[in-house]
CSV table of N, CA and C in Angstrom, one decimal:
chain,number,residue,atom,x,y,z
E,1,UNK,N,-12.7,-10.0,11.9
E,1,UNK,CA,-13.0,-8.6,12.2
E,1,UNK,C,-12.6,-7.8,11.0
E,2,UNK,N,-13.3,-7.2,10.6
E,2,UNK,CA,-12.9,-5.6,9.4
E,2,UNK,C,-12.3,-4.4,10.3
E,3,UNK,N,-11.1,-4.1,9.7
E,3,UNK,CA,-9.9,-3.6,10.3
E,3,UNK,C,-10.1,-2.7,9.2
E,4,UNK,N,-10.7,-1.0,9.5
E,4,UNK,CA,-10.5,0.0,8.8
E,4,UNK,C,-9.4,0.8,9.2
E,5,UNK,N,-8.3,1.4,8.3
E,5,UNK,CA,-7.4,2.0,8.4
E,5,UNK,C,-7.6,3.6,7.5
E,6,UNK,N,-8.3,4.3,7.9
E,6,UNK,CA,-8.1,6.0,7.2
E,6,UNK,C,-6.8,6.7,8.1
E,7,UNK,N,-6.5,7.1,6.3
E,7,UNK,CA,-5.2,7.9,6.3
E,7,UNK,C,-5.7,9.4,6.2
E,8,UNK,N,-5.3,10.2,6.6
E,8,UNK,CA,-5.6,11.8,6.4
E,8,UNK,C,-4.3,12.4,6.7
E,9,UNK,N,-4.3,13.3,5.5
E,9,UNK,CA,-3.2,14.4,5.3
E,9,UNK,C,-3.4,15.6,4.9
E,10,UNK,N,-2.9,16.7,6.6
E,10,UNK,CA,-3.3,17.9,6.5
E,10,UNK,C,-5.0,17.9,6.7
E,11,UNK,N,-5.6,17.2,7.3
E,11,UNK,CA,-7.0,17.1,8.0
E,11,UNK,C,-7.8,16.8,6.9
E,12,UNK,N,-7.2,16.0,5.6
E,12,UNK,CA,-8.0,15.6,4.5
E,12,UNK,C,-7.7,14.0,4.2
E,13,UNK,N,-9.0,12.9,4.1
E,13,UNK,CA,-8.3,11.4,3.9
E,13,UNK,C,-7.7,11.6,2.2
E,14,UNK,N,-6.8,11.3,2.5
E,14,UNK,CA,-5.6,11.0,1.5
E,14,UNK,C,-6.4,9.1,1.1
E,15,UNK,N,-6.2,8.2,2.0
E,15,UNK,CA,-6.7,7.1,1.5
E,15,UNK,C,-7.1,5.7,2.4
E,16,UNK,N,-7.5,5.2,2.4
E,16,UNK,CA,-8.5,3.9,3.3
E,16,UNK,C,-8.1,2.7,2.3
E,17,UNK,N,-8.3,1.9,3.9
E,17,UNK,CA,-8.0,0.4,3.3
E,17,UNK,C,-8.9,-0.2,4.7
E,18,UNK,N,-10.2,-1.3,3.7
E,18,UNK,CA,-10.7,-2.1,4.7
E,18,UNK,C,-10.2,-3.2,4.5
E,19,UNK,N,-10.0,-4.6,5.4
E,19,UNK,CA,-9.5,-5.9,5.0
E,19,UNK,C,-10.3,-7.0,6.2
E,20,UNK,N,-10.1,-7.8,6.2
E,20,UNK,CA,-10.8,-8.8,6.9
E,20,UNK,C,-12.5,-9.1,6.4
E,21,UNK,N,-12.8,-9.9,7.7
E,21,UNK,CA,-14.4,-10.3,7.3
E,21,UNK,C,-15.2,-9.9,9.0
E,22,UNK,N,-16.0,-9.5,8.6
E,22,UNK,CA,-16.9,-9.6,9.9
E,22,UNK,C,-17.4,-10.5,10.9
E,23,UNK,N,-17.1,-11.9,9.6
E,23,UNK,CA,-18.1,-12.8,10.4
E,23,UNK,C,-19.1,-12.9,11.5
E,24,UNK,N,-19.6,-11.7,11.3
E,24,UNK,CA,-21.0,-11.4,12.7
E,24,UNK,C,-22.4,-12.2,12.2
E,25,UNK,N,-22.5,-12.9,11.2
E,25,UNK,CA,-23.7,-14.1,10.9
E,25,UNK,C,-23.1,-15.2,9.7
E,26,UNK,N,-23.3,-16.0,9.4
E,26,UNK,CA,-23.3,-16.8,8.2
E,26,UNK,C,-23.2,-16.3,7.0
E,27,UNK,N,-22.5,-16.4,6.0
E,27,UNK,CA,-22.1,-16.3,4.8
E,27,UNK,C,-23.2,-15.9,4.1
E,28,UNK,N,-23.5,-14.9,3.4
E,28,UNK,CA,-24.9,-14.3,3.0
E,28,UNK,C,-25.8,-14.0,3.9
E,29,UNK,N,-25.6,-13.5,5.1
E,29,UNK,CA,-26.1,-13.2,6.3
E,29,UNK,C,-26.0,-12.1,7.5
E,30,UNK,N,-24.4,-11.5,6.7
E,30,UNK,CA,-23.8,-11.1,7.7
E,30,UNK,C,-23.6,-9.1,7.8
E,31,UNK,N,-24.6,-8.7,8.6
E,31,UNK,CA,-25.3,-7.4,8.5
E,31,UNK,C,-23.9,-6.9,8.6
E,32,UNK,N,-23.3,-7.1,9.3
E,32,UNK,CA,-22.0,-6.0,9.3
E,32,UNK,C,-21.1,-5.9,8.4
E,33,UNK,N,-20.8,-6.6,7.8
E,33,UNK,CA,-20.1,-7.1,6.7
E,33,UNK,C,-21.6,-6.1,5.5
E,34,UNK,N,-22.2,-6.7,5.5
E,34,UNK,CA,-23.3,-5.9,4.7
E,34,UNK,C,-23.4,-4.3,4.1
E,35,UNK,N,-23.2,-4.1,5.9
E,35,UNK,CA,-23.5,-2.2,6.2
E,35,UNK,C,-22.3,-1.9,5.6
E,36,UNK,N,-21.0,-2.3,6.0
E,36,UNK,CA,-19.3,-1.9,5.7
E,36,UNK,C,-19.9,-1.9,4.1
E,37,UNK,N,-20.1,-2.8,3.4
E,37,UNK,CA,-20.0,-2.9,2.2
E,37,UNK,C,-20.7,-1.8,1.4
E,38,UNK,N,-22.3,-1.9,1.8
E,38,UNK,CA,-22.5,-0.5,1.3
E,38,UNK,C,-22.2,0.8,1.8
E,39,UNK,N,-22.0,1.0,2.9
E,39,UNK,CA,-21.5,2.2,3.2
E,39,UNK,C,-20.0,3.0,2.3
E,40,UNK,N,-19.0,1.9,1.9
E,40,UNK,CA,-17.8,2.2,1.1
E,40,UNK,C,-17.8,2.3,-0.1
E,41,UNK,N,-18.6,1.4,-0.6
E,41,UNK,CA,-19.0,1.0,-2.0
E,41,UNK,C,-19.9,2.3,-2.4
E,42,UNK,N,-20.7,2.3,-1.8
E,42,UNK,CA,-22.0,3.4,-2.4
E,42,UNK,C,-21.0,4.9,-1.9
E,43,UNK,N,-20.3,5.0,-1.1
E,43,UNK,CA,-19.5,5.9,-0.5
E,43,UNK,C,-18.1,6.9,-1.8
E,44,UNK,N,-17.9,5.5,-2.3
E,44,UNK,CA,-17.0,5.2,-3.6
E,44,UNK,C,-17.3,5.5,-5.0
E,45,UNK,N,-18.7,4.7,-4.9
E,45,UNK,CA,-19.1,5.4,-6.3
E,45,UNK,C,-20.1,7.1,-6.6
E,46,UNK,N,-20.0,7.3,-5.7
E,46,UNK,CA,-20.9,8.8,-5.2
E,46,UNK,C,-19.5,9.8,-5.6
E,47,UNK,N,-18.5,8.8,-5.4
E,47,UNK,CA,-17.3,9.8,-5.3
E,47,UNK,C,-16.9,10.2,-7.1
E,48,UNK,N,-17.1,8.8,-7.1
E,48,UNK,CA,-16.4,8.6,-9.2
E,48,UNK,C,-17.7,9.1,-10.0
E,49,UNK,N,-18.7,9.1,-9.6
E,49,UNK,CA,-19.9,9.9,-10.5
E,49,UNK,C,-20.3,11.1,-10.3
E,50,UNK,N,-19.9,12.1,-8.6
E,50,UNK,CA,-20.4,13.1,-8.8
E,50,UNK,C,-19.3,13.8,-8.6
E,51,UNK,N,-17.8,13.6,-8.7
E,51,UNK,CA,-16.5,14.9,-8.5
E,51,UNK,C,-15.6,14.1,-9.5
E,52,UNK,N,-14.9,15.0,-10.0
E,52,UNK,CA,-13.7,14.7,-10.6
E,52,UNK,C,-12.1,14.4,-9.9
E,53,UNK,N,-12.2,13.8,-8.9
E,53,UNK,CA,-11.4,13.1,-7.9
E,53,UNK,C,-10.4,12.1,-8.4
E,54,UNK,N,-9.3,11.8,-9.0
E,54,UNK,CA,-8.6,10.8,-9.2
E,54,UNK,C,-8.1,9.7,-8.3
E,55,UNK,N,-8.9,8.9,-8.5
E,55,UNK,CA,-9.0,7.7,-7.6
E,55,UNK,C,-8.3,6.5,-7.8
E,56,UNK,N,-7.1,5.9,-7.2
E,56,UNK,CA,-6.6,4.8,-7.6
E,56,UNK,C,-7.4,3.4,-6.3
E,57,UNK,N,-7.6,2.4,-6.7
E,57,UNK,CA,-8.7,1.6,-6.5
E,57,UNK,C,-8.2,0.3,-6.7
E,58,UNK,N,-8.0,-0.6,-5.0
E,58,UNK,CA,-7.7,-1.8,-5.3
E,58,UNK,C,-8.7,-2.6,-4.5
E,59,UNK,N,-9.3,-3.9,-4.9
E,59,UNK,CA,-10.4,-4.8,-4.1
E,59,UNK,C,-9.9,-6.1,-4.6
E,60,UNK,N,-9.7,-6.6,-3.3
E,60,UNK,CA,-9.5,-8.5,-3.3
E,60,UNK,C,-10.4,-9.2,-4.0
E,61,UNK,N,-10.2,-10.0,-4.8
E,61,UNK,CA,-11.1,-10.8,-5.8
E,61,UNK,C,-11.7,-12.0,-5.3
E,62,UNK,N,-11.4,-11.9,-4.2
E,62,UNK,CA,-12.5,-12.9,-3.0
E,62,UNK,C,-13.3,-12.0,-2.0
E,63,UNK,N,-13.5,-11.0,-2.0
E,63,UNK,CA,-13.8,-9.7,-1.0
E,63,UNK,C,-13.0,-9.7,0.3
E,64,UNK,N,-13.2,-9.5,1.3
E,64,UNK,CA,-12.2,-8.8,2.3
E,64,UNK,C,-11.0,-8.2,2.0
E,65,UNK,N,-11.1,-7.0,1.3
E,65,UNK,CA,-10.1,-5.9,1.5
E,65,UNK,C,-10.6,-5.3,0.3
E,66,UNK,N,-10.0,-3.9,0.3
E,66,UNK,CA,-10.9,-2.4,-0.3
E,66,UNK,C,-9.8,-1.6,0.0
E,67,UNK,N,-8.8,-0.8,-0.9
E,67,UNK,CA,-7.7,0.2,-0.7
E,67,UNK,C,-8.2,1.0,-2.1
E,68,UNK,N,-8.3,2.2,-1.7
E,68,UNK,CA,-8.6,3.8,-2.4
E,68,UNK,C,-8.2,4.7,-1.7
E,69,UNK,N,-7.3,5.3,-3.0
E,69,UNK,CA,-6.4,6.4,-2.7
E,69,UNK,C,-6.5,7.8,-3.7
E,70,UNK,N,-6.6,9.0,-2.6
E,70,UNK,CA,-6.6,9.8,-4.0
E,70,UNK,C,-4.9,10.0,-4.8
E,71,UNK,N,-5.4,10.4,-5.7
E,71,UNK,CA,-3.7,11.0,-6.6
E,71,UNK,C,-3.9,12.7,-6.8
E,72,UNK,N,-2.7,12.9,-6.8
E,72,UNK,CA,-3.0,14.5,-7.2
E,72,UNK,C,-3.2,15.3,-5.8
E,73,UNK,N,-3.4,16.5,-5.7
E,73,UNK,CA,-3.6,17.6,-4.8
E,73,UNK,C,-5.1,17.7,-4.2
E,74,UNK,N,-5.0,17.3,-2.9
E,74,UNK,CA,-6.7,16.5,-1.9
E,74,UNK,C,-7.1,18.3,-1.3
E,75,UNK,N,-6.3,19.8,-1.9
E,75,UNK,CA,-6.8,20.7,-1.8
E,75,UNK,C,-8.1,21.1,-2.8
E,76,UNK,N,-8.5,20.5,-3.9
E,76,UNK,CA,-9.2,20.5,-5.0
E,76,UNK,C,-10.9,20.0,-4.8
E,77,UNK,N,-10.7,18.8,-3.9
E,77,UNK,CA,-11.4,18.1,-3.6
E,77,UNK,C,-12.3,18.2,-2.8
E,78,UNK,N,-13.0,19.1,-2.5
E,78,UNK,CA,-13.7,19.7,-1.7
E,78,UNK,C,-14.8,18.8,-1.6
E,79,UNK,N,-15.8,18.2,-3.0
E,79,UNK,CA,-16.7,17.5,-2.6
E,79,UNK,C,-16.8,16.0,-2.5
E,80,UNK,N,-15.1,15.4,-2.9
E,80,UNK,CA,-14.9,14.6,-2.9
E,80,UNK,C,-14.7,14.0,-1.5
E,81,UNK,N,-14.1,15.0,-0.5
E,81,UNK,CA,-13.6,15.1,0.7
E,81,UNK,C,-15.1,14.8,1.9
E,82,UNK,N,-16.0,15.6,1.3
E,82,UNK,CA,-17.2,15.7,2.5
E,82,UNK,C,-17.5,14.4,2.0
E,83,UNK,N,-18.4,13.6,0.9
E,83,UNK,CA,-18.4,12.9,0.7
E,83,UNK,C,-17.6,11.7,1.8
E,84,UNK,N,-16.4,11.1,1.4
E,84,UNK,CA,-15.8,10.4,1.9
E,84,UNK,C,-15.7,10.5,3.6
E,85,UNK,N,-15.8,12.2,4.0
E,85,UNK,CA,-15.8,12.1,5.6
E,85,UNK,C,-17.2,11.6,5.9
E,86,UNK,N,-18.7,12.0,5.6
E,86,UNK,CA,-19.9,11.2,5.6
E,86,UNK,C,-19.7,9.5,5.5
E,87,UNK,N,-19.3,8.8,4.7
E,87,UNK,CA,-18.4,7.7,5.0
E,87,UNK,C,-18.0,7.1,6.2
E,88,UNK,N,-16.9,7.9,6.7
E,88,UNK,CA,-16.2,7.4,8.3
E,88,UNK,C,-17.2,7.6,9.1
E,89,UNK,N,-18.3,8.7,9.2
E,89,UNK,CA,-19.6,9.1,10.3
E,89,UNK,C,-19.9,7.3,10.2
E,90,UNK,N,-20.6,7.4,9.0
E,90,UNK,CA,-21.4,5.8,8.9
E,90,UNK,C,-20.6,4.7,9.7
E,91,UNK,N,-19.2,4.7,9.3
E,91,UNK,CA,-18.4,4.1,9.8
E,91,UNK,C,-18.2,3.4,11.0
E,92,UNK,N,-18.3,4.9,11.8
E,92,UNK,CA,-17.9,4.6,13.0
E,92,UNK,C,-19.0,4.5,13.7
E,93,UNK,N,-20.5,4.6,13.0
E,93,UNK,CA,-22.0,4.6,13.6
E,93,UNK,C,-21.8,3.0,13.6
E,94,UNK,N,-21.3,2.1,12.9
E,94,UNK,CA,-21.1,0.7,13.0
E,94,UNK,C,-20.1,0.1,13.9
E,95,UNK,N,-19.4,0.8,14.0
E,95,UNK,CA,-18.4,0.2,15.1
E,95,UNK,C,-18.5,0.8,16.2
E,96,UNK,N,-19.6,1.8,16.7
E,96,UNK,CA,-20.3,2.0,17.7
E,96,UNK,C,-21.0,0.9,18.7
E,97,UNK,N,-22.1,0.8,17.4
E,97,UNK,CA,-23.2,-0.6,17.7
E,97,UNK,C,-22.3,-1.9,17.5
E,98,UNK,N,-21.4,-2.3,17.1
E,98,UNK,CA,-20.7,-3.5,16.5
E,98,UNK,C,-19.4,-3.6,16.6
E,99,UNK,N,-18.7,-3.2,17.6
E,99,UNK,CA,-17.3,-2.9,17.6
E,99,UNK,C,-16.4,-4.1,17.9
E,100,UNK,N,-18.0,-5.4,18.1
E,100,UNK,CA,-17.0,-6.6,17.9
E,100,UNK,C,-16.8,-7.4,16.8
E,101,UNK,N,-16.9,-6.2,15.6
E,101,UNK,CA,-17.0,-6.9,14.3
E,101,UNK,C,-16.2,-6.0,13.4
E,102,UNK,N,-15.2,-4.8,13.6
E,102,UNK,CA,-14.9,-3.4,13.4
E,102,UNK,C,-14.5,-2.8,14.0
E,103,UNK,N,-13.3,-2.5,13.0
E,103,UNK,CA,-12.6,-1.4,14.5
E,103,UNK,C,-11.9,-0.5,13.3
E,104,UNK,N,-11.8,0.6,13.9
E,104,UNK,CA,-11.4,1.5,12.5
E,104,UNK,C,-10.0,2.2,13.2
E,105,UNK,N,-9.0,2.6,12.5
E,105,UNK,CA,-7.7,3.5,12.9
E,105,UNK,C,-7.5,4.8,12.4
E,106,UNK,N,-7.5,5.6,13.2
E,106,UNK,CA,-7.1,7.2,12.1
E,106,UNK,C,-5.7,7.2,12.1
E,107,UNK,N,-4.7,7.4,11.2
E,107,UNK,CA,-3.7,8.0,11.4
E,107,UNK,C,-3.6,9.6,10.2
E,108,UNK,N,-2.7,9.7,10.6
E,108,UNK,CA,-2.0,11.2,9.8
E,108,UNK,C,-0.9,11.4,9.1
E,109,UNK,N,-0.9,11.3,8.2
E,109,UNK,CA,0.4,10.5,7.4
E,109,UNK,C,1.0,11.8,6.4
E,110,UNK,N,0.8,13.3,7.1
E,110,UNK,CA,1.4,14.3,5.8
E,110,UNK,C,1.2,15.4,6.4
């Protein structure tokens, strides 16, 4: 299962970490694992091409797991912020349909 963890501070994500695997089909197969991946990934790079957001960025060199954090003052970030909340929408539109493959956590950490 992909175990999403969004952190928000002061009603803004501060930073996310996904880990696990979906295993919802076979190895090159597996739509959930798929959707998570572009959803974050294209979610991620939308972030580093279109705002000036300081982003520290870690990914498992086997895939299952994804930790990004912002640095600096998340008052700034206005479009960095909507961005990233369109993200969790997707998110949780997958663990809607799929919640036996995903489960996401909010906490509030500031």
């Amino acid at each position: 299962m992909i175990e999403a963890n969004i952190m928000y501070e002061q009603d803004r994500i501060r930073s996310f970490t996904l880990s696990g695997h979906a295993e919802s089909g076979p190895h090159g197969h597996d739509l959930v694992c798929a959707a998570v991946s572009a959803v974050t990934f294209g979610s991620v790079n939308a972030v580093m091409e279109l705002t000036d957001a300081d982003l520290t960025i870690d990914q498992g060199k086997d895939g299952g797991f994804l930790s990004v954090s912002f640095e600096g003052s998340l008052s700034s970030q206005h479009e960095a912020q909507l961005l990233l909340a369109g993200m969790v929408v997707s998110l949780e539109t997958i663990e809607r349909d799929y919640g036996d493959f995903i489960s996401i956590r909010k906490t509030e950490g500031g």
